[in-house]
Amino acid sequence: NAGVTQTPKFQVLKTGQSMTLQCAQDMNHNSMYWYRQDPGMGLRLIYYSASEGTTDKGEVPNGYNVSRLNKREFSLRLESAAPSQTSVYFCASSDQQLVGNTIYFGEGSWLTVV
Amino acid sequence: AQKVTQAQTEISVVEKEDVTLDCVYETRDTTYYLFWYKQPPSGELVFLIRRNSFDEQNEISGRYSWNFQKSTSSFNFTITASQVVDSAVYFCALSGSTGGFKTIFGAGTRLFVKA
């Protein structure tokens, strides 16, 4: 019953450092997503991958890069972390990127940039 | 453009009270889906319900019920006889073809249920 697994769960970075958030799903889903959650702003889409081999920008892509490594894995990279990237990051997946497909989320990664 | 508005930032109730969480959406799509998710204090996001735009029947699941009204573009969520375990942040979300089928979320409503 793993579903969507993301690591690490907690991370503290210094400004300018880089890091990669890892995500894997075992539901054989085609589409994967990275969201960030900030107080009062709900969840905002950073990047998504509609299917293996494709990635697209979401609402707030600046400062991030992604890699869809294979059907199961979708990583998010911060090349030069900034305090504005302090947030909770959620990886998610859905069967297809279609209207109405339910998105299933990982447990979140709490990132602090100091 | 698509938008989801959850005007209630925080709600506080006493256990056993009924509480309604409001969700108002905007879309030009004729086919769209609405969702509710729950985020308990542990932080994970739990899917609660999905409803498509052609089905305006209210839905009840135990103490949870949802009222979908296209005429007012609302998809409200009611918890009957609230319990402390209902304390969480609740998100309403919308998925439509405008914007490439991406699901967009409201800002969330934090519910406190006091014993």
mmCIF file with all atom_site columns, C-alpha atoms in Angstrom:
data_model
loop_
_atom_site.group_PDB
_atom_site.id
_atom_site.type_symbol
_atom_site.label_atom_id
_atom_site.label_alt_id
_atom_site.label_comp_id
_atom_site.label_asym_id
_atom_site.label_entity_id
_atom_site.label_seq_id
_atom_site.pdbx_PDB_ins_code
_atom_site.Cartn_x
_atom_site.Cartn_y
_atom_site.Cartn_z
_atom_site.occupancy
_atom_site.B_iso_or_equiv
_atom_site.pdbx_formal_charge
_atom_site.auth_seq_id
_atom_site.auth_comp_id
_atom_site.auth_asym_id
_atom_site.auth_atom_id
_atom_site.pdbx_PDB_model_num
ATOM 1   C CA . ASN A 1 1   ? 0.000   0.000  0.000   1.00 0.00 ? 1   ASN A CA 1
ATOM 2   C CA . ALA A 1 2   ? 2.894   2.422  -0.612  1.00 0.00 ? 2   ALA A CA 1
ATOM 3   C CA . GLY A 1 3   ? 1.128   4.631  -3.178  1.00 0.00 ? 3   GLY A CA 1
ATOM 4   C CA . VAL A 1 4   ? 3.249   7.745  -3.668  1.00 0.00 ? 4   VAL A CA 1
ATOM 5   C CA . THR A 1 5   ? 6.526   7.858  -1.763  1.00 0.00 ? 5   THR A CA 1
ATOM 6   C CA . GLN A 1 6   ? 8.685   10.946 -1.533  1.00 0.00 ? 6   GLN A CA 1
ATOM 7   C CA . THR A 1 7   ? 11.992  11.618 0.159   1.00 0.00 ? 7   THR A CA 1
ATOM 8   C CA . PRO A 1 8   ? 13.338  13.283 2.168   1.00 0.00 ? 8   PRO A CA 1
ATOM 9   C CA . LYS A 1 9   ? 10.540  14.157 4.567   1.00 0.00 ? 9   LYS A CA 1
ATOM 10  C CA . PHE A 1 10  ? 12.473  17.023 6.166   1.00 0.00 ? 10  PHE A CA 1
ATOM 11  C CA . GLN A 1 11  ? 15.407  19.044 4.872   1.00 0.00 ? 11  GLN A CA 1
ATOM 12  C CA . VAL A 1 12  ? 17.167  22.243 5.849   1.00 0.00 ? 12  VAL A CA 1
ATOM 13  C CA . LEU A 1 13  ? 19.234  23.942 3.180   1.00 0.00 ? 13  LEU A CA 1
ATOM 14  C CA . LYS A 1 14  ? 21.429  26.989 3.125   1.00 0.00 ? 14  LYS A CA 1
ATOM 15  C CA . THR A 1 15  ? 20.744  29.633 0.523   1.00 0.00 ? 15  THR A CA 1
ATOM 16  C CA . GLY A 1 16  ? 22.464  28.677 -2.718  1.00 0.00 ? 16  GLY A CA 1
ATOM 17  C CA . GLN A 1 17  ? 22.651  24.962 -2.007  1.00 0.00 ? 17  GLN A CA 1
ATOM 18  C CA . SER A 1 18  ? 21.088  22.476 -4.349  1.00 0.00 ? 18  SER A CA 1
ATOM 19  C CA . MET A 1 19  ? 19.016  19.416 -3.645  1.00 0.00 ? 19  MET A CA 1
ATOM 20  C CA . THR A 1 20  ? 16.723  16.910 -5.287  1.00 0.00 ? 20  THR A CA 1
ATOM 21  C CA . LEU A 1 21  ? 13.401  15.686 -3.982  1.00 0.00 ? 21  LEU A CA 1
ATOM 22  C CA . GLN A 1 22  ? 12.711  12.135 -5.035  1.00 0.00 ? 22  GLN A CA 1
ATOM 23  C CA . CYS A 1 23  ? 9.291   10.696 -5.776  1.00 0.00 ? 23  CYS A CA 1
ATOM 24  C CA . ALA A 1 24  ? 8.111   7.255  -6.806  1.00 0.00 ? 24  ALA A CA 1
ATOM 25  C CA . GLN A 1 25  ? 4.659   5.781  -7.294  1.00 0.00 ? 25  GLN A CA 1
ATOM 26  C CA . ASP A 1 26  ? 3.660   2.153  -7.485  1.00 0.00 ? 26  ASP A CA 1
ATOM 27  C CA . MET A 1 27  ? 0.155   2.590  -8.881  1.00 0.00 ? 27  MET A CA 1
ATOM 28  C CA . ASN A 1 28  ? 1.213   2.333  -12.541 1.00 0.00 ? 28  ASN A CA 1
ATOM 29  C CA . HIS A 1 29  ? 0.006   5.889  -13.069 1.00 0.00 ? 29  HIS A CA 1
ATOM 30  C CA . ASN A 1 30  ? 0.929   7.766  -16.204 1.00 0.00 ? 30  ASN A CA 1
ATOM 31  C CA . SER A 1 31  ? 0.850   11.303 -14.863 1.00 0.00 ? 31  SER A CA 1
ATOM 32  C CA . MET A 1 32  ? 2.891   12.779 -12.050 1.00 0.00 ? 32  MET A CA 1
ATOM 33  C CA . TYR A 1 33  ? 2.988   16.196 -10.410 1.00 0.00 ? 33  TYR A CA 1
ATOM 34  C CA . TRP A 1 34  ? 4.905   18.384 -8.017  1.00 0.00 ? 34  TRP A CA 1
ATOM 35  C CA . TYR A 1 35  ? 2.979   20.892 -5.914  1.00 0.00 ? 35  TYR A CA 1
ATOM 36  C CA . ARG A 1 36  ? 4.075   23.297 -3.224  1.00 0.00 ? 36  ARG A CA 1
ATOM 37  C CA . GLN A 1 37  ? 1.915   24.299 -0.289  1.00 0.00 ? 37  GLN A CA 1
ATOM 38  C CA . ASP A 1 38  ? 2.250   27.684 1.363   1.00 0.00 ? 38  ASP A CA 1
ATOM 39  C CA . PRO A 1 39  ? 0.055   29.191 4.081   1.00 0.00 ? 39  PRO A CA 1
ATOM 40  C CA . GLY A 1 40  ? -3.052  30.842 2.661   1.00 0.00 ? 40  GLY A CA 1
ATOM 41  C CA . MET A 1 41  ? -2.229  29.846 -0.902  1.00 0.00 ? 41  MET A CA 1
ATOM 42  C CA . GLY A 1 42  ? -3.367  26.268 -1.114  1.00 0.00 ? 42  GLY A CA 1
ATOM 43  C CA . LEU A 1 43  ? -1.460  23.966 -3.406  1.00 0.00 ? 43  LEU A CA 1
ATOM 44  C CA . ARG A 1 44  ? 0.238   25.379 -6.470  1.00 0.00 ? 44  ARG A CA 1
ATOM 45  C CA . LEU A 1 45  ? 1.486   23.254 -9.319  1.00 0.00 ? 45  LEU A CA 1
ATOM 46  C CA . ILE A 1 46  ? 5.212   23.536 -9.993  1.00 0.00 ? 46  ILE A CA 1
ATOM 47  C CA . TYR A 1 47  ? 5.728   21.009 -12.785 1.00 0.00 ? 47  TYR A CA 1
ATOM 48  C CA . TYR A 1 48  ? 3.905   18.027 -14.122 1.00 0.00 ? 48  TYR A CA 1
ATOM 49  C CA . SER A 1 49  ? 4.543   15.074 -16.371 1.00 0.00 ? 49  SER A CA 1
ATOM 50  C CA . ALA A 1 50  ? 1.520   13.939 -18.333 1.00 0.00 ? 50  ALA A CA 1
ATOM 51  C CA . SER A 1 51  ? 3.280   10.761 -19.386 1.00 0.00 ? 51  SER A CA 1
ATOM 52  C CA . GLU A 1 52  ? 6.708   9.188  -19.343 1.00 0.00 ? 52  GLU A CA 1
ATOM 53  C CA . GLY A 1 53  ? 9.099   11.283 -21.390 1.00 0.00 ? 53  GLY A CA 1
ATOM 54  C CA . THR A 1 54  ? 7.199   14.554 -21.098 1.00 0.00 ? 54  THR A CA 1
ATOM 55  C CA . THR A 1 55  ? 7.354   17.391 -18.600 1.00 0.00 ? 55  THR A CA 1
ATOM 56  C CA . ASP A 1 56  ? 5.639   20.766 -18.526 1.00 0.00 ? 56  ASP A CA 1
ATOM 57  C CA . LYS A 1 57  ? 5.645   23.873 -16.391 1.00 0.00 ? 57  LYS A CA 1
ATOM 58  C CA . GLY A 1 58  ? 2.866   24.511 -13.970 1.00 0.00 ? 58  GLY A CA 1
ATOM 59  C CA . GLU A 1 59  ? 1.898   27.695 -12.188 1.00 0.00 ? 59  GLU A CA 1
ATOM 60  C CA . VAL A 1 60  ? 5.163   28.367 -10.301 1.00 0.00 ? 60  VAL A CA 1
ATOM 61  C CA . PRO A 1 61  ? 8.103   26.694 -12.115 1.00 0.00 ? 61  PRO A CA 1
ATOM 62  C CA . ASN A 1 62  ? 10.809  29.313 -11.590 1.00 0.00 ? 62  ASN A CA 1
ATOM 63  C CA . GLY A 1 63  ? 13.790  28.014 -9.623  1.00 0.00 ? 63  GLY A CA 1
ATOM 64  C CA . TYR A 1 64  ? 12.954  24.352 -10.196 1.00 0.00 ? 64  TYR A CA 1
ATOM 65  C CA . ASN A 1 65  ? 13.748  21.600 -12.644 1.00 0.00 ? 65  ASN A CA 1
ATOM 66  C CA . VAL A 1 66  ? 12.237  18.160 -12.968 1.00 0.00 ? 66  VAL A CA 1
ATOM 67  C CA . SER A 1 67  ? 13.135  14.787 -14.409 1.00 0.00 ? 67  SER A CA 1
ATOM 68  C CA . ARG A 1 68  ? 10.730  12.017 -15.282 1.00 0.00 ? 68  ARG A CA 1
ATOM 69  C CA . LEU A 1 69  ? 13.223  9.211  -14.867 1.00 0.00 ? 69  LEU A CA 1
ATOM 70  C CA . ASN A 1 70  ? 10.801  6.458  -15.835 1.00 0.00 ? 70  ASN A CA 1
ATOM 71  C CA . LYS A 1 71  ? 7.118   5.749  -15.401 1.00 0.00 ? 71  LYS A CA 1
ATOM 72  C CA . ARG A 1 72  ? 7.478   5.356  -11.640 1.00 0.00 ? 72  ARG A CA 1
ATOM 73  C CA . GLU A 1 73  ? 9.805   8.199  -10.732 1.00 0.00 ? 73  GLU A CA 1
ATOM 74  C CA . PHE A 1 74  ? 9.586   11.977 -10.962 1.00 0.00 ? 74  PHE A CA 1
ATOM 75  C CA . SER A 1 75  ? 12.200  14.121 -9.239  1.00 0.00 ? 75  SER A CA 1
ATOM 76  C CA . LEU A 1 76  ? 12.233  17.826 -8.408  1.00 0.00 ? 76  LEU A CA 1
ATOM 77  C CA . ARG A 1 77  ? 15.531  19.718 -8.256  1.00 0.00 ? 77  ARG A CA 1
ATOM 78  C CA . LEU A 1 78  ? 16.320  23.040 -6.668  1.00 0.00 ? 78  LEU A CA 1
ATOM 79  C CA . GLU A 1 79  ? 19.538  24.227 -8.311  1.00 0.00 ? 79  GLU A CA 1
ATOM 80  C CA . SER A 1 80  ? 20.205  27.199 -6.036  1.00 0.00 ? 80  SER A CA 1
ATOM 81  C CA . ALA A 1 81  ? 17.839  27.265 -3.113  1.00 0.00 ? 81  ALA A CA 1
ATOM 82  C CA . ALA A 1 82  ? 16.335  30.555 -1.973  1.00 0.00 ? 82  ALA A CA 1
ATOM 83  C CA . PRO A 1 83  ? 14.410  31.381 1.227   1.00 0.00 ? 83  PRO A CA 1
ATOM 84  C CA . SER A 1 84  ? 11.293  31.883 -0.925  1.00 0.00 ? 84  SER A CA 1
ATOM 85  C CA . GLN A 1 85  ? 11.405  28.170 -1.658  1.00 0.00 ? 85  GLN A CA 1
ATOM 86  C CA . THR A 1 86  ? 10.788  27.308 1.973   1.00 0.00 ? 86  THR A CA 1
ATOM 87  C CA . SER A 1 87  ? 7.601   25.309 1.668   1.00 0.00 ? 87  SER A CA 1
ATOM 88  C CA . VAL A 1 88  ? 5.988   21.904 1.883   1.00 0.00 ? 88  VAL A CA 1
ATOM 89  C CA . TYR A 1 89  ? 6.361   19.967 -1.329  1.00 0.00 ? 89  TYR A CA 1
ATOM 90  C CA . PHE A 1 90  ? 3.955   17.289 -2.455  1.00 0.00 ? 90  PHE A CA 1
ATOM 91  C CA . CYS A 1 91  ? 4.468   14.766 -5.174  1.00 0.00 ? 91  CYS A CA 1
ATOM 92  C CA . ALA A 1 92  ? 1.319   13.304 -6.682  1.00 0.00 ? 92  ALA A CA 1
ATOM 93  C CA . SER A 1 93  ? 0.159   11.006 -9.432  1.00 0.00 ? 93  SER A CA 1
ATOM 94  C CA . SER A 1 94  ? -2.935  10.197 -11.434 1.00 0.00 ? 94  SER A CA 1
ATOM 95  C CA . ASP A 1 95  ? -3.852  7.531  -13.912 1.00 0.00 ? 95  ASP A CA 1
ATOM 96  C CA . GLN A 1 96  ? -4.002  9.960  -16.811 1.00 0.00 ? 96  GLN A CA 1
ATOM 97  C CA . GLN A 1 97  ? -3.914  13.698 -17.185 1.00 0.00 ? 97  GLN A CA 1
ATOM 98  C CA . LEU A 1 98  ? -7.552  13.911 -18.028 1.00 0.00 ? 98  LEU A CA 1
ATOM 99  C CA . VAL A 1 99  ? -10.425 15.924 -16.755 1.00 0.00 ? 99  VAL A CA 1
ATOM 100 C CA . GLY A 1 100 ? -11.557 14.419 -13.519 1.00 0.00 ? 100 GLY A CA 1
ATOM 101 C CA . ASN A 1 101 ? -8.743  12.018 -12.833 1.00 0.00 ? 101 ASN A CA 1
ATOM 102 C CA . THR A 1 102 ? -8.213  11.829 -9.109  1.00 0.00 ? 102 THR A CA 1
ATOM 103 C CA . ILE A 1 103 ? -4.787  12.903 -7.918  1.00 0.00 ? 103 ILE A CA 1
ATOM 104 C CA . TYR A 1 104 ? -3.148  10.900 -5.142  1.00 0.00 ? 104 TYR A CA 1
ATOM 105 C CA . PHE A 1 105 ? -0.537  12.564 -2.994  1.00 0.00 ? 105 PHE A CA 1
ATOM 106 C CA . GLY A 1 106 ? 2.616   11.577 -1.177  1.00 0.00 ? 106 GLY A CA 1
ATOM 107 C CA . GLU A 1 107 ? 3.120   12.494 2.457   1.00 0.00 ? 107 GLU A CA 1
ATOM 108 C CA . GLY A 1 108 ? 4.944   15.742 1.774   1.00 0.00 ? 108 GLY A CA 1
ATOM 109 C CA . SER A 1 109 ? 8.488   17.042 2.160   1.00 0.00 ? 109 SER A CA 1
ATOM 110 C CA . TRP A 1 110 ? 9.124   19.938 4.517   1.00 0.00 ? 110 TRP A CA 1
ATOM 111 C CA . LEU A 1 111 ? 11.907  22.115 3.135   1.00 0.00 ? 111 LEU A CA 1
ATOM 112 C CA . THR A 1 112 ? 13.444  25.069 4.948   1.00 0.00 ? 112 THR A CA 1
ATOM 113 C CA . VAL A 1 113 ? 15.942  27.345 3.247   1.00 0.00 ? 113 VAL A CA 1
ATOM 114 C CA . VAL A 1 114 ? 17.951  29.541 5.629   1.00 0.00 ? 114 VAL A CA 1
ATOM 115 C CA . ALA B 2 1   ? -9.657  31.008 -16.281 1.00 0.00 ? 1   ALA B CA 1
ATOM 116 C CA . GLN B 2 2   ? -10.433 28.551 -13.551 1.00 0.00 ? 2   GLN B CA 1
ATOM 117 C CA . LYS B 2 3   ? -10.570 29.492 -9.912  1.00 0.00 ? 3   LYS B CA 1
ATOM 118 C CA . VAL B 2 4   ? -11.539 27.930 -6.614  1.00 0.00 ? 4   VAL B CA 1
ATOM 119 C CA . THR B 2 5   ? -12.434 30.121 -3.659  1.00 0.00 ? 5   THR B CA 1
ATOM 120 C CA . GLN B 2 6   ? -12.674 28.930 -0.092  1.00 0.00 ? 6   GLN B CA 1
ATOM 121 C CA . ALA B 2 7   ? -13.606 32.091 1.698   1.00 0.00 ? 7   ALA B CA 1
ATOM 122 C CA . GLN B 2 8   ? -13.481 30.601 5.195   1.00 0.00 ? 8   GLN B CA 1
ATOM 123 C CA . THR B 2 9   ? -9.881  30.620 6.355   1.00 0.00 ? 9   THR B CA 1
ATOM 124 C CA . GLU B 2 10  ? -10.523 29.029 9.742   1.00 0.00 ? 10  GLU B CA 1
ATOM 125 C CA . ILE B 2 11  ? -13.593 27.635 11.447  1.00 0.00 ? 11  ILE B CA 1
ATOM 126 C CA . SER B 2 12  ? -13.822 26.609 15.070  1.00 0.00 ? 12  SER B CA 1
ATOM 127 C CA . VAL B 2 13  ? -16.670 24.473 16.409  1.00 0.00 ? 13  VAL B CA 1
ATOM 128 C CA . VAL B 2 14  ? -17.407 22.432 19.477  1.00 0.00 ? 14  VAL B CA 1
ATOM 129 C CA . GLU B 2 15  ? -17.643 18.692 19.156  1.00 0.00 ? 15  GLU B CA 1
ATOM 130 C CA . LYS B 2 16  ? -21.034 17.416 17.933  1.00 0.00 ? 16  LYS B CA 1
ATOM 131 C CA . GLU B 2 17  ? -21.841 20.627 16.125  1.00 0.00 ? 17  GLU B CA 1
ATOM 132 C CA . ASP B 2 18  ? -22.586 20.523 12.418  1.00 0.00 ? 18  ASP B CA 1
ATOM 133 C CA . VAL B 2 19  ? -20.257 22.541 10.209  1.00 0.00 ? 19  VAL B CA 1
ATOM 134 C CA . THR B 2 20  ? -20.330 23.503 6.529   1.00 0.00 ? 20  THR B CA 1
ATOM 135 C CA . LEU B 2 21  ? -17.236 24.323 4.529   1.00 0.00 ? 21  LEU B CA 1
ATOM 136 C CA . ASP B 2 22  ? -17.902 26.526 1.519   1.00 0.00 ? 22  ASP B CA 1
ATOM 137 C CA . CYS B 2 23  ? -16.384 26.165 -1.922  1.00 0.00 ? 23  CYS B CA 1
ATOM 138 C CA . VAL B 2 24  ? -17.143 28.417 -4.876  1.00 0.00 ? 24  VAL B CA 1
ATOM 139 C CA . TYR B 2 25  ? -15.597 27.791 -8.257  1.00 0.00 ? 25  TYR B CA 1
ATOM 140 C CA . GLU B 2 26  ? -15.257 29.502 -11.617 1.00 0.00 ? 26  GLU B CA 1
ATOM 141 C CA . THR B 2 27  ? -14.881 27.761 -14.943 1.00 0.00 ? 27  THR B CA 1
ATOM 142 C CA . ARG B 2 28  ? -16.071 28.135 -18.514 1.00 0.00 ? 28  ARG B CA 1
ATOM 143 C CA . ASP B 2 29  ? -15.940 24.407 -19.078 1.00 0.00 ? 29  ASP B CA 1
ATOM 144 C CA . THR B 2 30  ? -19.149 22.461 -19.441 1.00 0.00 ? 30  THR B CA 1
ATOM 145 C CA . THR B 2 31  ? -17.432 19.287 -18.322 1.00 0.00 ? 31  THR B CA 1
ATOM 146 C CA . TYR B 2 32  ? -15.455 19.544 -15.137 1.00 0.00 ? 32  TYR B CA 1
ATOM 147 C CA . TYR B 2 33  ? -14.853 17.745 -11.872 1.00 0.00 ? 33  TYR B CA 1
ATOM 148 C CA . LEU B 2 34  ? -14.790 18.930 -8.307  1.00 0.00 ? 34  LEU B CA 1
ATOM 149 C CA . PHE B 2 35  ? -12.910 17.359 -5.427  1.00 0.00 ? 35  PHE B CA 1
ATOM 150 C CA . TRP B 2 36  ? -12.484 17.625 -1.696  1.00 0.00 ? 36  TRP B CA 1
ATOM 151 C CA . TYR B 2 37  ? -9.289  16.623 0.102   1.00 0.00 ? 37  TYR B CA 1
ATOM 152 C CA . LYS B 2 38  ? -8.528  16.461 3.809   1.00 0.00 ? 38  LYS B CA 1
ATOM 153 C CA . GLN B 2 39  ? -5.152  17.318 5.326   1.00 0.00 ? 39  GLN B CA 1
ATOM 154 C CA . PRO B 2 40  ? -4.984  16.194 8.979   1.00 0.00 ? 40  PRO B CA 1
ATOM 155 C CA . PRO B 2 41  ? -2.298  17.528 11.329  1.00 0.00 ? 41  PRO B CA 1
ATOM 156 C CA . SER B 2 42  ? 0.044   14.739 10.223  1.00 0.00 ? 42  SER B CA 1
ATOM 157 C CA . GLY B 2 43  ? 0.265   16.498 6.875   1.00 0.00 ? 43  GLY B CA 1
ATOM 158 C CA . GLU B 2 44  ? -0.758  13.991 4.238   1.00 0.00 ? 44  GLU B CA 1
ATOM 159 C CA . LEU B 2 45  ? -3.503  14.832 1.731   1.00 0.00 ? 45  LEU B CA 1
ATOM 160 C CA . VAL B 2 46  ? -6.395  12.424 1.703   1.00 0.00 ? 46  VAL B CA 1
ATOM 161 C CA . PHE B 2 47  ? -8.867  12.257 -1.168  1.00 0.00 ? 47  PHE B CA 1
ATOM 162 C CA . LEU B 2 48  ? -12.486 12.463 0.017   1.00 0.00 ? 48  LEU B CA 1
ATOM 163 C CA . ILE B 2 49  ? -14.760 12.830 -2.979  1.00 0.00 ? 49  ILE B CA 1
ATOM 164 C CA . ARG B 2 50  ? -14.953 13.531 -6.700  1.00 0.00 ? 50  ARG B CA 1
ATOM 165 C CA . ARG B 2 51  ? -18.042 14.879 -8.442  1.00 0.00 ? 51  ARG B CA 1
ATOM 166 C CA . ASN B 2 52  ? -18.582 15.587 -12.124 1.00 0.00 ? 52  ASN B CA 1
ATOM 167 C CA . SER B 2 53  ? -20.455 18.568 -13.483 1.00 0.00 ? 53  SER B CA 1
ATOM 168 C CA . PHE B 2 54  ? -23.354 16.501 -14.807 1.00 0.00 ? 54  PHE B CA 1
ATOM 169 C CA . ASP B 2 55  ? -24.253 14.986 -11.479 1.00 0.00 ? 55  ASP B CA 1
ATOM 170 C CA . GLU B 2 56  ? -25.876 17.439 -9.094  1.00 0.00 ? 56  GLU B CA 1
ATOM 171 C CA . GLN B 2 57  ? -27.189 14.844 -6.707  1.00 0.00 ? 57  GLN B CA 1
ATOM 172 C CA . ASN B 2 58  ? -26.097 15.410 -3.167  1.00 0.00 ? 58  ASN B CA 1
ATOM 173 C CA . GLU B 2 59  ? -23.866 12.736 -1.748  1.00 0.00 ? 59  GLU B CA 1
ATOM 174 C CA . ILE B 2 60  ? -23.703 11.411 1.773   1.00 0.00 ? 60  ILE B CA 1
ATOM 175 C CA . SER B 2 61  ? -20.985 9.268  3.266   1.00 0.00 ? 61  SER B CA 1
ATOM 176 C CA . GLY B 2 62  ? -21.476 8.656  6.949   1.00 0.00 ? 62  GLY B CA 1
ATOM 177 C CA . ARG B 2 63  ? -21.212 12.018 8.702   1.00 0.00 ? 63  ARG B CA 1
ATOM 178 C CA . TYR B 2 64  ? -19.988 13.713 5.523   1.00 0.00 ? 64  TYR B CA 1
ATOM 179 C CA . SER B 2 65  ? -22.264 15.196 2.889   1.00 0.00 ? 65  SER B CA 1
ATOM 180 C CA . TRP B 2 66  ? -21.686 17.303 -0.180  1.00 0.00 ? 66  TRP B CA 1
ATOM 181 C CA . ASN B 2 67  ? -24.037 19.785 -1.823  1.00 0.00 ? 67  ASN B CA 1
ATOM 182 C CA . PHE B 2 68  ? -23.245 20.571 -5.456  1.00 0.00 ? 68  PHE B CA 1
ATOM 183 C CA . GLN B 2 69  ? -25.195 23.465 -6.994  1.00 0.00 ? 69  GLN B CA 1
ATOM 184 C CA . LYS B 2 70  ? -24.271 24.524 -10.505 1.00 0.00 ? 70  LYS B CA 1
ATOM 185 C CA . SER B 2 71  ? -26.617 27.510 -10.335 1.00 0.00 ? 71  SER B CA 1
ATOM 186 C CA . THR B 2 72  ? -24.424 29.080 -7.663  1.00 0.00 ? 72  THR B CA 1
ATOM 187 C CA . SER B 2 73  ? -21.150 27.394 -8.704  1.00 0.00 ? 73  SER B CA 1
ATOM 188 C CA . SER B 2 74  ? -20.760 25.918 -5.278  1.00 0.00 ? 74  SER B CA 1
ATOM 189 C CA . PHE B 2 75  ? -19.690 22.567 -3.907  1.00 0.00 ? 75  PHE B CA 1
ATOM 190 C CA . ASN B 2 76  ? -20.120 22.756 -0.161  1.00 0.00 ? 76  ASN B CA 1
ATOM 191 C CA . PHE B 2 77  ? -19.070 20.138 2.358   1.00 0.00 ? 77  PHE B CA 1
ATOM 192 C CA . THR B 2 78  ? -20.965 19.481 5.584   1.00 0.00 ? 78  THR B CA 1
ATOM 193 C CA . ILE B 2 79  ? -19.753 17.474 8.539   1.00 0.00 ? 79  ILE B CA 1
ATOM 194 C CA . THR B 2 80  ? -22.565 16.381 10.811  1.00 0.00 ? 80  THR B CA 1
ATOM 195 C CA . ALA B 2 81  ? -21.912 15.867 14.512  1.00 0.00 ? 81  ALA B CA 1
ATOM 196 C CA . SER B 2 82  ? -18.288 16.910 14.208  1.00 0.00 ? 82  SER B CA 1
ATOM 197 C CA . GLN B 2 83  ? -15.584 15.070 16.104  1.00 0.00 ? 83  GLN B CA 1
ATOM 198 C CA . VAL B 2 84  ? -12.113 16.079 17.229  1.00 0.00 ? 84  VAL B CA 1
ATOM 199 C CA . VAL B 2 85  ? -10.647 13.792 14.559  1.00 0.00 ? 85  VAL B CA 1
ATOM 200 C CA . ASP B 2 86  ? -12.272 15.992 11.929  1.00 0.00 ? 86  ASP B CA 1
ATOM 201 C CA . SER B 2 87  ? -9.804  18.754 12.800  1.00 0.00 ? 87  SER B CA 1
ATOM 202 C CA . ALA B 2 88  ? -7.850  19.307 9.614   1.00 0.00 ? 88  ALA B CA 1
ATOM 203 C CA . VAL B 2 89  ? -7.374  21.584 6.645   1.00 0.00 ? 89  VAL B CA 1
ATOM 204 C CA . TYR B 2 90  ? -9.869  20.865 3.903   1.00 0.00 ? 90  TYR B CA 1
ATOM 205 C CA . PHE B 2 91  ? -9.173  21.695 0.271   1.00 0.00 ? 91  PHE B CA 1
ATOM 206 C CA . CYS B 2 92  ? -11.636 22.044 -2.548  1.00 0.00 ? 92  CYS B CA 1
ATOM 207 C CA . ALA B 2 93  ? -10.278 21.482 -6.073  1.00 0.00 ? 93  ALA B CA 1
ATOM 208 C CA . LEU B 2 94  ? -11.391 21.778 -9.691  1.00 0.00 ? 94  LEU B CA 1
ATOM 209 C CA . SER B 2 95  ? -10.317 19.951 -12.832 1.00 0.00 ? 95  SER B CA 1
ATOM 210 C CA . GLY B 2 96  ? -11.426 21.067 -16.272 1.00 0.00 ? 96  GLY B CA 1
ATOM 211 C CA . SER B 2 97  ? -10.171 21.077 -19.836 1.00 0.00 ? 97  SER B CA 1
ATOM 212 C CA . THR B 2 98  ? -9.375  24.800 -19.693 1.00 0.00 ? 98  THR B CA 1
ATOM 213 C CA . GLY B 2 99  ? -5.784  25.028 -18.553 1.00 0.00 ? 99  GLY B CA 1
ATOM 214 C CA . GLY B 2 100 ? -4.859  21.593 -19.794 1.00 0.00 ? 100 GLY B CA 1
ATOM 215 C CA . PHE B 2 101 ? -6.751  19.359 -17.397 1.00 0.00 ? 101 PHE B CA 1
ATOM 216 C CA . LYS B 2 102 ? -4.632  20.415 -14.472 1.00 0.00 ? 102 LYS B CA 1
ATOM 217 C CA . THR B 2 103 ? -6.273  20.289 -11.062 1.00 0.00 ? 103 THR B CA 1
ATOM 218 C CA . ILE B 2 104 ? -6.321  23.593 -9.198  1.00 0.00 ? 104 ILE B CA 1
ATOM 219 C CA . PHE B 2 105 ? -6.893  23.972 -5.493  1.00 0.00 ? 105 PHE B CA 1
ATOM 220 C CA . GLY B 2 106 ? -8.483  26.492 -3.220  1.00 0.00 ? 106 GLY B CA 1
ATOM 221 C CA . ALA B 2 107 ? -6.526  28.017 -0.363  1.00 0.00 ? 107 ALA B CA 1
ATOM 222 C CA . GLY B 2 108 ? -8.050  25.607 2.143   1.00 0.00 ? 108 GLY B CA 1
ATOM 223 C CA . THR B 2 109 ? -10.194 25.936 5.252   1.00 0.00 ? 109 THR B CA 1
ATOM 224 C CA . ARG B 2 110 ? -8.709  25.001 8.602   1.00 0.00 ? 110 ARG B CA 1
ATOM 225 C CA . LEU B 2 111 ? -11.284 23.348 10.848  1.00 0.00 ? 111 LEU B CA 1
ATOM 226 C CA . PHE B 2 112 ? -10.773 23.159 14.603  1.00 0.00 ? 112 PHE B CA 1
ATOM 227 C CA . VAL B 2 113 ? -13.108 20.862 16.497  1.00 0.00 ? 113 VAL B CA 1
ATOM 228 C CA . LYS B 2 114 ? -12.874 21.349 20.246  1.00 0.00 ? 114 LYS B CA 1
ATOM 229 C CA . ALA B 2 115 ? -13.826 18.667 22.735  1.00 0.00 ? 115 ALA B CA 1
#
